[in-house]
Amino acid sequence: MKRRLSMMMILAMACILAVAGCSGNNSAEPSETSKPTQETGSTGTPEAGGNLRVIWWGNQDRHNLTSEVLDLYSKANPGVTFTPEYQGFDGYYQKLTLLAASNNMPDVFQFYVGASDANQFIDKGLVEPLDAYIESGLIDVSEIGESTLSGGKGSDGKIYGIPLGVNARVMIIDPAAYEKVGLTIPEKGYESWEALYEDLKKLKDVTGAYGADDLFNIAFTLPYYARQFDQTVNAEGTGIGFDEKLYTDFFTYRQEWAKEGLIPKMDASMSVKNPEESFLVKGQSAVMVGYTSQYPGVVKAAGRPLKMILMPGPNSEKAMDVRPGQHFSISVSSPNKEAAAKFISYFVNDIEANKLLNANRGMPITSKVRESLMDQFDPEMKEVADYLDIVSEHSGPLDAPAPAGATEIDTLMVDLEQQIMYDQTSIHDAYEKLKKDAANIVAKHKQ
Amino acid sequence: MKQKIGKAGGLENGAGYLFILPWIIGFIAFTAIPFVALFYFSFTNYDLLSTPKWIGLDNFIRMFTTDEKFFTSLKVTFFYVLTAIPLRLIFALFIAMLLNMKIKFVGVYRTAFYVPSIIGGSVAVAVMWGQLFGLNGAVNGIIGAVTGTPPNVSWIANPDTALWTLILMAVWQFGSPMIIFLAGLKNIPESYYEAAVVDGANAFHRFVKITLPLLTPVILFNLVMQIIGGFMTFTQGLIITAGGPLDRTLFYQLYVYRQGFEFLDMGYAAALSCFLLLIVAVLTALVFKSSSSWVHYESKG
């Protein structure tokens, strides 16, 4: 009998525990969690100490380098310890969602303010605005350019993330192929898409396969293409900020070039999962597009000299942008916000730390750090640094952050991209559907 | 007397409950409570990050009126279940018959054939499959070696072949039904076959008249398990094809996952899940209902 009672008790306990676990009621108020901060206080100074949970995405290389920097910081700041978590990019935001839902957000997390996936977190009030920490000097931004910093602004104008490096779009070409057909390399990028088209026809003969890799991936190229004509991909209110003509031109290029075999067909380009697998690397194309941070990896994989030029087409000085590769942000529920802020400041400003990191998250954002790294850069990284200097003179301001619901719109655009490229729908019909559905999605999220 | 038995029985029961207590706790915490929560969430608008809002039947109305992808994913899943599962069972039975012969090293073969299924649901196999059937994958390499020109098609990115590569993978993972079939085959007394041979029945007759009828209980079990498993297909779709191209491999579970974890629409995802439960329950019930007319039990005891 007694046993039964105790069993009941245990069951009841289990229920309560489970229920408590399930109802992850995160009110969106920035309320402090009731976790006591682990003040070590052994240093005697008002050092913010304690354990910081840091989470990021990346490859093994990045995990190793970042872990070294965390150790370095712990050594220099006794009392601060780290619990790092890291993984590849696939599923990263889903994991962050679960951490948020279970009220278990890490103190510092790698993030991309402005990306639709990330904005959901800002909209829900889960991300700490950093303006106060910047004003008080806890996060030192004296060396960081205004425009770089502005990439971390949410739609309310507050800063939600400190950039960890900068990137720009780039066209990567194979100089040897150009030499073979006797083409001059347009150092400043192609004047127009048509000029590129003419060259690709000749380059195709050299490679024996394609002229270029897929140049029109919608997630990569459409934002750039839209900026060339003073339009944007995402927009408040309507969901999309480009007209039918732009969409039609973009896909007409793509369909015709793919038909002529200048760029791979959809199924072939879909099988390229990362830049190191591109047709350019395999010698089956002479041109590809990507981000500057990918360039060293592509050169290494290709095993032959390559070259960076500006993106093609008219108005590229407006359309190019120097964008933060990713941010570090602090969660609203962190018990150690000040320690977290100090750590982020160290991460972007400290020369020793950045020598270890070796521009792994894109080019360092302060000129001081960049200069100190110049000696240790391999030639490709030097090229990237030079290229970024050119782009920073030759670029426009960043796009406004995407509205709520942009994740769904982006998914829809990828769906339609496939339908167009597999000839399941006409460009006109796709645009009509996109316009209608995007407006609905935005309206739904406004409620 | 009766009371005594009751008392002793009570103790017995108590001990029994104590022993299965870990399972009970696990069941309540990880199955029962989540299930109730799921049911509740399906009537709410819940984004995982803020409090669920009660919206009544809206999720279900949206499912059947405005959501094209819901029907797309249903179509894909039904097509997959109706092709992959029968093929897998036929193949599993075929291999089980082979392994039921008296040959040397039969144990080694059994293990070898079973291995793909042990690692079947895992991410690594999915990644491997994607590599095999990619544009520069081994399959195209082999075709190229045989015919001289490797086909310029990525089997997993071509809308017409993507789902078939996944069906092929499902057939390849025939191990667990095979093992169960094998056990069933071992249970058929040799004397039946001997008698049939004496009566002049050929191999085909023996298979149709003896093997199949006596295997029907095992077939029923396999069928039910496989149908349930088939509707839960997720990993392959996520890893190999990501639901693409053109949503040709958008399995129902993958769609649920997208709604819940990518669009943070957990209320709608819960509603979708509830509906899937209904589908599987109905199908299983139909299979059981029909079983009285085709499943043959040896002993009516």
XYZ file of C-alpha atoms in Angstrom:
748
model
C 0.000 0.000 0.000
C 2.722 2.367 1.056
C 4.622 1.488 -2.011
C 1.662 2.358 -4.136
C 1.432 5.733 -2.489
C 5.046 6.495 -3.110
C 4.652 5.355 -6.667
C 1.776 7.768 -7.042
C 3.966 10.483 -5.670
C 6.697 9.694 -8.109
C 4.258 9.635 -10.985
C 2.803 12.929 -9.900
C 6.288 14.374 -9.713
C 7.074 13.078 -13.153
C 3.924 14.673 -14.509
C 4.690 17.993 -12.938
C 8.221 17.926 -14.221
C 7.100 17.026 -17.687
C 4.426 19.690 -17.745
C 6.889 22.257 -16.520
C 9.207 21.217 -19.292
C 6.531 21.382 -21.946
C 5.031 24.737 -21.226
C 7.948 26.829 -22.313
C 6.078 30.029 -21.831
C 8.460 32.644 -22.939
C 6.761 35.898 -22.434
C 8.341 38.372 -24.751
C 9.162 40.746 -21.942
C 12.859 41.107 -21.365
C 12.558 39.705 -17.876
C 15.646 38.469 -16.143
C 15.637 34.753 -15.508
C 15.976 33.913 -11.895
C 19.268 32.156 -12.346
C 21.821 33.503 -9.918
C 24.858 34.883 -11.663
C 27.947 32.953 -10.811
C 29.991 35.804 -9.485
C 33.386 34.491 -8.671
C 34.502 37.769 -7.200
C 37.974 36.378 -6.629
C 39.550 39.079 -8.748
C 38.459 41.833 -6.413
C 37.816 44.149 -9.346
C 34.253 44.644 -10.495
C 35.074 42.245 -13.312
C 32.023 40.626 -14.759
C 32.792 36.965 -14.311
C 30.916 33.725 -14.610
C 30.226 31.153 -17.201
C 29.346 32.241 -20.713
C 27.542 29.918 -23.088
C 28.587 30.676 -26.641
C 27.074 29.058 -29.704
C 28.065 29.376 -33.351
C 27.876 27.611 -36.707
C 30.735 26.818 -39.023
C 33.160 24.148 -40.118
C 35.700 22.208 -38.066
C 38.371 24.762 -38.824
C 36.281 27.506 -37.282
C 35.411 25.387 -34.234
C 39.087 24.798 -33.475
C 40.122 28.419 -33.936
C 37.219 29.794 -31.933
C 37.796 27.333 -29.084
C 41.432 28.484 -28.917
C 40.324 32.078 -28.617
C 37.891 31.176 -25.828
C 40.736 29.522 -23.916
C 42.909 32.558 -24.476
C 40.215 34.825 -23.064
C 39.681 32.598 -20.030
C 43.411 32.773 -19.306
C 43.485 36.539 -19.576
C 40.300 36.961 -17.536
C 40.290 34.534 -14.639
C 36.746 34.052 -13.472
C 35.281 33.825 -16.935
C 34.675 30.316 -18.205
C 33.006 29.190 -21.396
C 30.574 26.508 -22.420
C 30.854 26.461 -26.185
C 28.363 24.780 -28.516
C 28.935 24.558 -32.225
C 27.613 22.836 -35.329
C 27.281 23.218 -39.073
C 24.869 25.759 -40.491
C 22.193 23.186 -41.357
C 19.619 23.222 -38.600
C 21.369 25.970 -36.653
C 18.377 28.278 -36.513
C 16.082 25.375 -35.682
C 18.324 24.598 -32.738
C 18.291 28.210 -31.644
C 14.492 28.138 -31.844
C 14.353 25.133 -29.562
C 16.771 26.728 -27.124
C 14.581 29.816 -27.073
C 11.404 27.783 -26.676
C 12.856 25.896 -23.727
C 14.024 29.157 -22.170
C 17.578 28.020 -22.492
C 19.181 30.611 -24.732
C 22.969 30.850 -24.657
C 24.526 34.131 -23.510
C 26.284 34.829 -26.785
C 25.177 33.444 -30.124
C 26.366 33.765 -33.673
C 23.646 35.373 -35.680
C 22.887 37.268 -38.833
C 20.883 40.366 -38.113
C 18.843 41.175 -41.203
C 18.374 37.608 -42.376
C 14.761 36.554 -42.278
C 15.519 33.520 -40.088
C 17.187 35.731 -37.533
C 14.660 38.547 -37.507
C 12.022 36.323 -35.951
C 14.120 36.273 -32.802
C 14.472 40.034 -32.747
C 10.750 40.518 -33.345
C 9.980 38.297 -30.373
C 12.222 40.359 -28.123
C 14.727 37.584 -27.483
C 17.779 39.563 -28.514
C 19.332 42.214 -26.298
C 19.755 45.645 -27.915
C 23.428 46.584 -27.620
C 23.227 50.368 -27.867
C 23.611 50.862 -24.108
C 26.727 48.688 -24.000
C 28.224 50.613 -26.889
C 27.526 53.943 -25.188
C 29.068 52.806 -21.931
C 32.143 51.603 -23.799
C 31.788 47.981 -22.769
C 31.704 47.205 -26.464
C 34.382 49.266 -28.128
C 33.321 50.380 -31.596
C 35.781 53.235 -32.014
C 37.608 51.352 -34.758
C 34.525 50.121 -36.555
C 33.050 51.931 -39.546
C 29.558 53.358 -39.260
C 28.209 51.457 -42.246
C 29.641 48.149 -41.033
C 27.986 48.629 -37.684
C 24.670 49.619 -39.260
C 24.338 46.099 -40.662
C 23.548 44.997 -37.120
C 20.522 47.279 -36.827
C 17.058 45.819 -36.521
C 14.012 47.411 -38.117
C 13.570 49.556 -34.994
C 16.972 51.149 -35.497
C 18.587 49.538 -32.463
C 21.779 47.551 -32.801
C 21.261 43.860 -32.139
C 24.544 42.365 -33.249
C 28.218 43.201 -33.614
C 29.638 42.066 -36.961
C 32.472 39.530 -36.803
C 33.801 40.112 -40.271
C 32.816 41.583 -43.591
C 32.142 39.993 -46.930
C 31.233 41.119 -50.391
C 29.887 39.428 -53.464
C 32.523 38.628 -56.019
C 32.919 37.139 -59.442
C 35.687 34.571 -59.560
C 37.251 33.862 -62.948
C 39.851 31.541 -64.398
C 42.502 33.773 -66.034
C 44.031 30.875 -67.990
C 40.756 30.256 -69.813
C 40.513 33.938 -70.732
C 44.051 33.864 -72.071
C 43.343 30.816 -74.196
C 40.529 32.511 -76.110
C 42.341 35.830 -76.151
C 39.793 37.742 -74.069
C 40.801 40.641 -71.891
C 39.795 40.341 -68.284
C 37.506 43.221 -67.303
C 39.300 44.207 -64.109
C 36.452 46.446 -62.981
C 33.798 43.878 -63.695
C 31.585 43.538 -66.755
C 29.802 46.647 -68.001
C 26.628 44.720 -68.686
C 25.165 41.224 -68.437
C 25.170 41.078 -72.243
C 28.940 41.630 -72.389
C 29.370 38.716 -69.991
C 27.063 36.634 -72.183
C 29.250 37.234 -75.245
C 32.382 36.165 -73.354
C 30.744 33.067 -71.910
C 30.022 31.786 -75.396
C 33.760 31.833 -76.134
C 34.766 30.489 -72.725
C 32.405 27.542 -73.135
C 34.572 26.318 -76.011
C 37.675 26.352 -73.832
C 36.236 24.455 -70.884
C 34.388 21.974 -73.070
C 31.435 22.050 -70.661
C 30.012 25.356 -69.418
C 31.000 28.991 -69.662
C 30.117 29.611 -66.019
C 28.573 28.036 -62.961
C 25.002 28.979 -62.125
C 25.220 32.767 -61.892
C 21.568 33.318 -61.023
C 20.958 31.517 -57.771
C 17.980 33.409 -56.452
C 19.204 33.775 -52.891
C 22.582 35.084 -53.994
C 22.086 37.046 -57.199
C 18.529 38.393 -57.108
C 19.213 40.816 -54.205
C 22.181 42.170 -56.163
C 20.293 42.316 -59.435
C 17.414 44.151 -57.780
C 19.801 46.727 -56.302
C 21.151 47.430 -59.777
C 17.734 48.861 -60.622
C 17.006 50.546 -57.276
C 14.737 47.763 -56.091
C 14.915 45.247 -53.244
C 13.945 41.624 -52.787
C 12.120 41.993 -49.486
C 9.952 44.940 -48.600
C 7.689 45.939 -45.732
C 3.984 45.860 -46.524
C 4.089 44.163 -49.917
C 6.547 41.421 -49.050
C 8.498 41.819 -52.270
C 10.066 45.026 -53.505
C 10.662 44.347 -57.193
C 8.441 44.621 -60.252
C 7.529 42.063 -62.857
C 9.927 43.431 -65.460
C 12.912 42.850 -63.204
C 11.799 39.325 -62.348
C 11.149 38.551 -66.016
C 14.512 39.880 -67.191
C 16.335 37.949 -64.492
C 14.762 34.624 -65.365
C 14.901 35.237 -69.105
C 18.676 35.584 -68.873
C 18.825 32.479 -66.800
C 16.618 30.347 -69.027
C 18.344 31.391 -72.216
C 21.848 30.966 -70.862
C 20.990 27.556 -69.480
C 19.372 26.564 -72.787
C 22.539 27.481 -74.664
C 24.617 25.561 -72.141
C 26.494 28.638 -70.958
C 25.459 27.834 -67.386
C 24.411 24.432 -65.987
C 20.790 23.355 -66.054
C 18.852 23.467 -62.806
C 19.416 19.877 -61.729
C 23.141 20.127 -62.351
C 23.503 23.373 -60.426
C 21.387 22.012 -57.588
C 23.914 19.241 -57.102
C 26.621 21.783 -56.258
C 26.249 21.962 -52.499
C 29.178 24.226 -51.664
C 31.627 26.402 -53.592
C 34.425 23.822 -53.365
C 32.330 21.475 -55.538
C 31.678 24.047 -58.251
C 32.229 23.399 -61.943
C 34.909 26.097 -61.923
C 36.896 24.079 -59.391
C 36.576 21.007 -61.617
C 37.731 22.997 -64.641
C 34.330 22.674 -66.317
C 33.549 26.383 -66.190
C 35.568 29.598 -66.201
C 33.386 31.912 -64.116
C 31.489 31.672 -60.838
C 30.020 33.993 -58.246
C 30.341 33.770 -54.488
C 31.322 35.637 -51.344
C 34.843 36.848 -50.675
C 35.141 34.582 -47.631
C 34.734 31.596 -49.963
C 37.526 32.646 -52.305
C 40.524 31.102 -50.463
C 38.690 27.790 -50.200
C 37.810 27.819 -53.898
C 41.394 28.559 -54.917
C 42.655 25.781 -52.662
C 40.146 23.310 -54.103
C 40.857 24.339 -57.691
C 44.615 24.127 -57.283
C 45.210 26.750 -59.943
C 45.416 30.551 -59.871
C 42.062 32.333 -60.009
C 41.132 35.973 -59.978
C 38.463 38.169 -58.396
C 36.605 40.856 -60.320
C 33.609 42.992 -59.386
C 30.113 41.670 -60.037
C 28.790 42.238 -63.566
C 26.206 44.582 -64.969
C 25.222 48.234 -64.859
C 25.276 50.314 -61.662
C 27.400 47.810 -59.816
C 28.755 50.650 -57.649
C 25.204 50.962 -56.274
C 24.456 47.284 -56.173
C 27.607 46.001 -54.483
C 27.660 46.102 -50.710
C 30.099 45.284 -47.966
C 28.089 43.127 -45.675
C 28.799 41.734 -42.245
C 29.426 38.023 -42.599
C 27.706 37.277 -39.328
C 27.169 38.816 -35.902
C 27.555 37.992 -32.273
C 24.453 38.838 -30.285
C 23.482 38.600 -26.644
C 20.251 37.011 -25.483
C 17.787 38.963 -23.379
C 17.693 36.201 -20.792
C 21.444 36.068 -20.244
C 22.411 36.529 -16.597
C 25.878 37.710 -17.655
C 25.151 40.415 -20.179
C 28.103 42.599 -19.213
C 30.591 39.766 -19.335
C 29.115 38.785 -22.690
C 29.462 42.324 -24.013
C 33.089 42.511 -22.908
C 33.822 39.223 -24.577
C 32.293 40.345 -27.881
C 34.292 43.551 -27.744
C 37.450 41.517 -27.229
C 36.518 39.159 -30.026
C 36.349 41.882 -32.659
C 39.062 44.228 -31.369
C 41.815 42.098 -29.876
C 44.758 41.601 -32.188
C 46.043 38.393 -30.611
C 42.623 36.787 -30.802
C 42.189 37.772 -34.419
C 45.617 36.474 -35.327
C 44.361 33.123 -34.126
C 41.051 33.485 -35.947
C 42.814 34.468 -39.166
C 39.777 36.111 -40.754
C 37.826 32.886 -40.566
C 34.494 34.748 -40.304
C 35.284 37.187 -43.085
C 37.627 40.140 -43.138
C 38.065 41.669 -39.645
C 35.987 44.789 -39.217
C 38.590 47.103 -37.705
C 41.373 48.490 -39.845
C 43.824 48.027 -36.963
C 43.216 44.296 -36.832
C 43.269 44.007 -40.607
C 46.682 45.636 -40.842
C 48.114 43.454 -38.118
C 46.993 40.368 -40.018
C 48.473 41.394 -43.352
C 51.823 39.753 -42.590
C 50.349 36.362 -41.841
C 47.801 36.258 -44.663
C 48.418 33.850 -47.464
C 48.244 35.373 -50.948
C 44.525 34.609 -51.421
C 43.581 36.396 -48.197
C 45.675 39.378 -49.291
C 43.761 39.441 -52.561
C 40.507 39.394 -50.614
C 41.684 42.296 -48.459
C 42.616 44.332 -51.526
C 39.355 43.469 -53.223
C 37.360 44.544 -50.189
C 39.196 47.862 -50.178
C 38.040 48.420 -53.756
C 34.466 47.368 -52.939
C 34.230 49.646 -49.917
C 34.824 52.569 -52.319
C 32.464 51.031 -54.830
C 29.314 50.083 -52.971
C 25.973 51.303 -51.739
C 24.313 51.118 -48.316
C 22.891 47.824 -47.089
C 19.271 46.862 -47.703
C 16.780 47.384 -44.913
C 16.169 44.315 -42.738
C 13.623 41.832 -44.044
C 10.056 42.065 -42.713
C 8.424 39.429 -40.536
C 7.440 36.421 -42.600
C 10.342 36.801 -45.008
C 11.437 33.223 -44.304
C 8.214 31.978 -45.839
C 8.528 34.350 -48.788
C 12.095 33.213 -49.414
C 10.973 29.585 -49.399
C 8.194 30.455 -51.811
C 10.667 32.187 -54.124
C 12.885 29.115 -54.168
C 9.831 26.983 -54.996
C 8.924 29.240 -57.882
C 12.525 29.367 -59.037
C 12.432 25.597 -59.425
C 9.052 25.667 -61.145
C 10.283 28.213 -63.676
C 13.563 26.464 -64.347
C 11.910 23.064 -64.731
C 9.367 24.616 -67.112
C 6.398 23.937 -64.860
C 5.140 27.498 -64.947
C 5.627 30.697 -66.926
C 7.589 33.594 -65.460
C 4.486 35.756 -65.617
C 2.346 33.304 -63.655
C 5.102 32.790 -61.126
C 5.347 36.509 -60.514
C 1.582 36.866 -60.120
C 1.519 34.088 -57.559
C 4.542 35.458 -55.738
C 3.032 38.918 -55.510
C -0.259 37.653 -54.162
C 1.164 35.130 -51.711
C 3.901 37.427 -50.425
C 1.327 40.079 -49.566
C -0.752 37.483 -47.745
C 2.210 36.190 -45.781
C 3.172 39.667 -44.642
C -0.422 40.421 -43.693
C -0.629 37.202 -41.711
C 2.462 38.126 -39.707
C 1.174 41.626 -39.064
C -1.736 40.294 -36.987
C -9.068 -17.990 0.357
C -10.105 -15.516 -2.240
C -8.894 -12.639 -0.165
C -5.543 -14.279 0.292
C -5.098 -14.606 -3.409
C -6.156 -10.978 -3.759
C -3.530 -9.860 -1.246
C -0.803 -11.922 -2.749
C -1.931 -10.745 -6.145
C -1.756 -7.182 -4.909
C 1.824 -7.640 -3.832
C 2.595 -9.368 -7.065
C 1.029 -6.509 -8.945
C 2.894 -3.966 -6.882
C 6.191 -5.627 -7.678
C 5.231 -5.764 -11.319
C 4.371 -2.092 -11.394
C 7.605 -1.270 -9.637
C 9.567 -3.085 -12.289
C 7.882 -1.293 -15.169
C 7.939 2.033 -13.353
C 10.838 3.408 -15.419
C 8.891 2.632 -18.561
C 5.709 4.150 -17.172
C 7.502 7.334 -16.254
C 9.098 7.420 -19.669
C 5.787 6.798 -21.374
C 3.995 9.503 -19.454
C 6.748 12.073 -19.802
C 7.723 11.411 -23.405
C 4.568 10.072 -25.007
C 1.366 10.778 -23.110
C 1.994 14.375 -22.068
C 3.505 15.460 -25.400
C 0.508 13.865 -27.080
C -1.972 15.842 -25.010
C 0.100 18.962 -25.625
C 0.084 18.273 -29.346
C -3.665 17.984 -29.331
C -3.974 21.283 -27.494
C -1.475 23.098 -29.716
C -3.316 22.011 -32.831
C -6.126 24.413 -31.865
C -3.791 27.313 -31.199
C -1.578 29.761 -32.960
C 1.778 28.943 -31.399
C 5.176 30.116 -32.597
C 7.291 28.344 -29.953
C 8.518 31.642 -28.591
C 5.406 33.185 -27.122
C 2.236 31.947 -25.424
C -0.119 29.849 -27.586
C -3.302 31.665 -28.634
C -6.522 29.661 -28.918
C -7.895 29.908 -32.459
C -10.283 26.957 -32.538
C -10.482 25.089 -35.817
C -8.607 27.667 -37.910
C -5.574 25.442 -38.445
C -7.718 22.614 -39.779
C -9.742 24.958 -41.975
C -6.540 26.367 -43.442
C -5.242 22.858 -44.061
C -8.185 21.853 -46.228
C -8.976 25.154 -47.922
C -5.893 27.204 -48.668
C -2.854 25.004 -48.265
C -1.735 23.498 -51.569
C 1.430 22.080 -50.072
C -0.600 20.018 -47.643
C -2.152 18.153 -50.575
C 1.177 17.971 -52.385
C 2.844 16.380 -49.381
C -0.066 13.976 -48.884
C 0.189 12.902 -52.515
C 3.937 12.376 -52.265
C 3.646 10.396 -49.046
C 0.821 8.184 -50.290
C 2.637 7.504 -53.534
C 5.766 6.614 -51.598
C 3.967 4.328 -49.155
C 1.975 2.584 -51.879
C 5.025 1.875 -54.030
C 7.946 1.547 -51.632
C 6.241 -0.635 -49.025
C 4.913 -3.383 -51.326
C 8.216 -3.432 -53.209
C 10.151 -3.654 -49.986
C 7.998 -6.495 -48.649
C 8.226 -8.477 -51.894
C 11.961 -8.006 -51.973
C 12.320 -8.901 -48.291
C 10.318 -12.092 -48.805
C 12.395 -12.995 -51.830
C 15.678 -12.586 -49.948
C 14.251 -14.420 -46.922
C 13.390 -17.387 -49.159
C 16.943 -17.396 -50.499
C 18.411 -17.284 -47.021
C 16.143 -20.079 -45.911
C 17.978 -22.515 -48.169
C 20.567 -24.856 -46.844
C 23.768 -23.320 -48.076
C 27.162 -22.682 -46.531
C 27.818 -19.464 -44.602
C 24.119 -18.641 -44.493
C 24.643 -16.823 -41.175
C 27.138 -14.491 -42.782
C 24.733 -13.678 -45.583
C 21.904 -13.003 -43.153
C 24.028 -10.547 -41.236
C 25.268 -8.884 -44.397
C 21.749 -8.422 -45.726
C 20.499 -7.092 -42.431
C 23.160 -4.431 -42.010
C 21.643 -1.768 -44.318
C 18.516 -1.711 -42.178
C 20.308 -1.275 -38.886
C 21.925 1.882 -40.184
C 18.902 2.588 -42.355
C 17.327 5.626 -40.806
C 20.618 7.253 -40.113
C 21.883 10.470 -41.557
C 25.098 8.912 -42.797
C 23.293 6.519 -45.148
C 21.167 9.349 -46.475
C 24.273 11.367 -47.207
C 25.842 8.362 -48.911
C 22.740 7.842 -51.037
C 22.884 11.455 -52.115
C 26.492 10.945 -53.152
C 25.718 7.759 -55.075
C 22.940 9.291 -57.133
C 24.357 12.788 -57.567
C 25.520 14.274 -60.835
C 29.053 12.984 -60.357
C 28.007 10.069 -58.184
C 28.999 6.444 -58.353
C 25.849 5.444 -60.242
C 26.607 7.771 -63.128
C 30.221 6.625 -62.942
C 29.239 2.991 -63.338
C 26.819 3.768 -66.179
C 29.598 5.780 -67.786
C 32.065 2.929 -67.443
C 29.629 0.483 -69.031
C 28.237 2.645 -71.833
C 31.144 5.015 -72.370
C 29.276 8.251 -71.599
C 28.195 9.101 -68.065
C 24.628 10.478 -68.154
C 24.464 14.215 -67.557
C 21.686 14.000 -65.000
C 21.557 14.249 -61.246
C 19.082 11.573 -60.223
C 18.261 13.263 -56.941
C 17.775 16.723 -58.464
C 15.678 15.657 -61.432
C 11.952 16.039 -60.740
C 11.088 12.800 -62.530
C 13.572 10.572 -60.746
C 14.083 12.118 -57.307
C 11.300 10.240 -55.535
C 12.271 6.988 -57.238
C 15.794 7.190 -55.864
C 14.250 7.401 -52.394
C 11.924 4.493 -53.149
C 14.959 2.511 -54.247
C 16.587 3.328 -50.950
C 13.507 2.113 -49.085
C 13.596 -1.164 -50.998
C 17.278 -1.525 -50.214
C 16.460 -1.292 -46.500
C 14.538 -4.550 -46.461
C 16.377 -6.067 -43.490
C 13.900 -5.928 -40.641
C 10.901 -7.356 -42.552
C 13.299 -9.918 -44.019
C 14.341 -11.167 -40.584
C 10.699 -11.444 -39.541
C 9.820 -13.307 -42.750
C 12.733 -15.618 -42.133
C 11.399 -16.478 -38.694
C 8.001 -17.139 -40.267
C 9.509 -19.394 -42.909
C 11.391 -21.363 -40.279
C 8.069 -22.076 -38.587
C 6.582 -23.872 -41.578
C 6.972 -27.607 -41.008
C 9.087 -29.392 -43.590
C 6.540 -32.239 -43.754
C 4.008 -30.059 -45.591
C 6.423 -29.541 -48.430
C 7.336 -33.205 -48.522
C 3.695 -34.155 -48.765
C 3.180 -31.644 -51.546
C 6.160 -32.973 -53.489
C 4.760 -36.471 -53.203
C 1.479 -35.160 -54.649
C 3.433 -33.696 -57.560
C 3.248 -29.976 -56.745
C 5.907 -27.884 -58.410
C 7.846 -25.066 -56.695
C 5.358 -22.372 -57.703
C 2.435 -24.343 -56.378
C 4.237 -25.067 -53.153
C 4.899 -21.348 -52.716
C 1.341 -20.240 -53.424
C -0.481 -23.025 -51.608
C 1.753 -23.569 -48.599
C 4.262 -20.800 -48.008
C 2.027 -17.772 -48.593
C -1.005 -18.911 -46.571
C 1.147 -19.930 -43.627
C 3.057 -16.654 -43.811
C -0.035 -14.431 -43.794
C 0.144 -13.593 -40.056
C 3.732 -12.482 -40.539
C 2.804 -10.539 -43.665
C 0.076 -8.770 -41.708
C 2.478 -7.795 -38.963
C 5.053 -6.545 -41.452
C 2.465 -4.652 -43.439
C 1.170 -2.752 -40.416
C 4.631 -1.903 -39.152
C 5.820 -0.812 -42.582
C 2.784 1.365 -43.261
C 3.299 3.199 -40.008
C 6.992 3.542 -40.721
C 6.331 4.661 -44.281
C 4.216 7.594 -43.205
C 6.926 8.654 -40.802
C 9.556 8.956 -43.535
C 11.551 12.076 -42.911
C 15.329 11.762 -42.862
C 15.765 10.803 -46.509
C 13.611 13.660 -47.702
C 15.377 16.207 -45.551
C 18.937 15.172 -46.240
C 19.033 13.808 -49.763
C 16.637 16.097 -51.574
C 15.443 18.675 -49.028
C 11.909 18.104 -50.295
C 12.836 19.245 -53.759
C 12.949 19.419 -56.688
C 9.518 20.948 -57.242
C 8.305 19.441 -53.965
C 8.413 15.997 -55.540
C 9.881 14.564 -52.339
C 8.071 16.745 -49.833
C 7.091 14.026 -47.377
C 4.326 14.839 -44.958
C 6.615 14.727 -41.948
C 9.104 16.970 -43.687
C 6.335 19.476 -44.280
C 5.334 19.299 -40.614
C 8.938 19.972 -39.655
C 9.155 22.941 -41.994
C 6.009 24.539 -40.672
C 7.064 24.007 -37.073
C 10.761 24.695 -37.056
C 11.393 26.835 -40.101
C 8.286 28.996 -40.203
C 7.796 28.749 -36.417
C 4.168 27.831 -36.935
C 4.022 25.086 -34.334
C 0.247 25.260 -33.936
C -0.260 24.457 -37.592
C 2.419 21.773 -37.484
C 0.591 20.172 -34.550
C -2.661 20.204 -36.510
C -0.923 18.536 -39.445
C 0.474 15.897 -37.107
C -2.956 15.188 -35.643
C -4.293 14.630 -39.125
C -1.451 12.256 -39.945
C -2.286 10.284 -36.832
C -5.843 9.990 -38.067
C -4.701 8.761 -41.488
C -2.403 6.119 -40.053
C -5.029 4.995 -37.544
C -7.661 4.619 -40.268
C -5.325 2.751 -42.599
C -4.176 0.402 -39.859
C -7.768 -0.250 -38.877
C -8.613 -1.053 -42.505
C -5.726 -3.489 -42.756
C -6.838 -5.216 -39.559
C -10.450 -5.294 -40.679
C -9.528 -6.871 -43.957
C -7.218 -9.348 -42.281
C -10.016 -11.749 -41.312
C -10.537 -12.503 -44.994
C -6.916 -13.172 -45.956
C -4.907 -13.975 -42.847
C -4.829 -17.642 -42.055
C -4.091 -18.731 -38.480
C -2.946 -22.295 -38.075
C -4.409 -22.991 -34.643
C -7.733 -21.524 -33.646
C -6.825 -21.569 -29.991
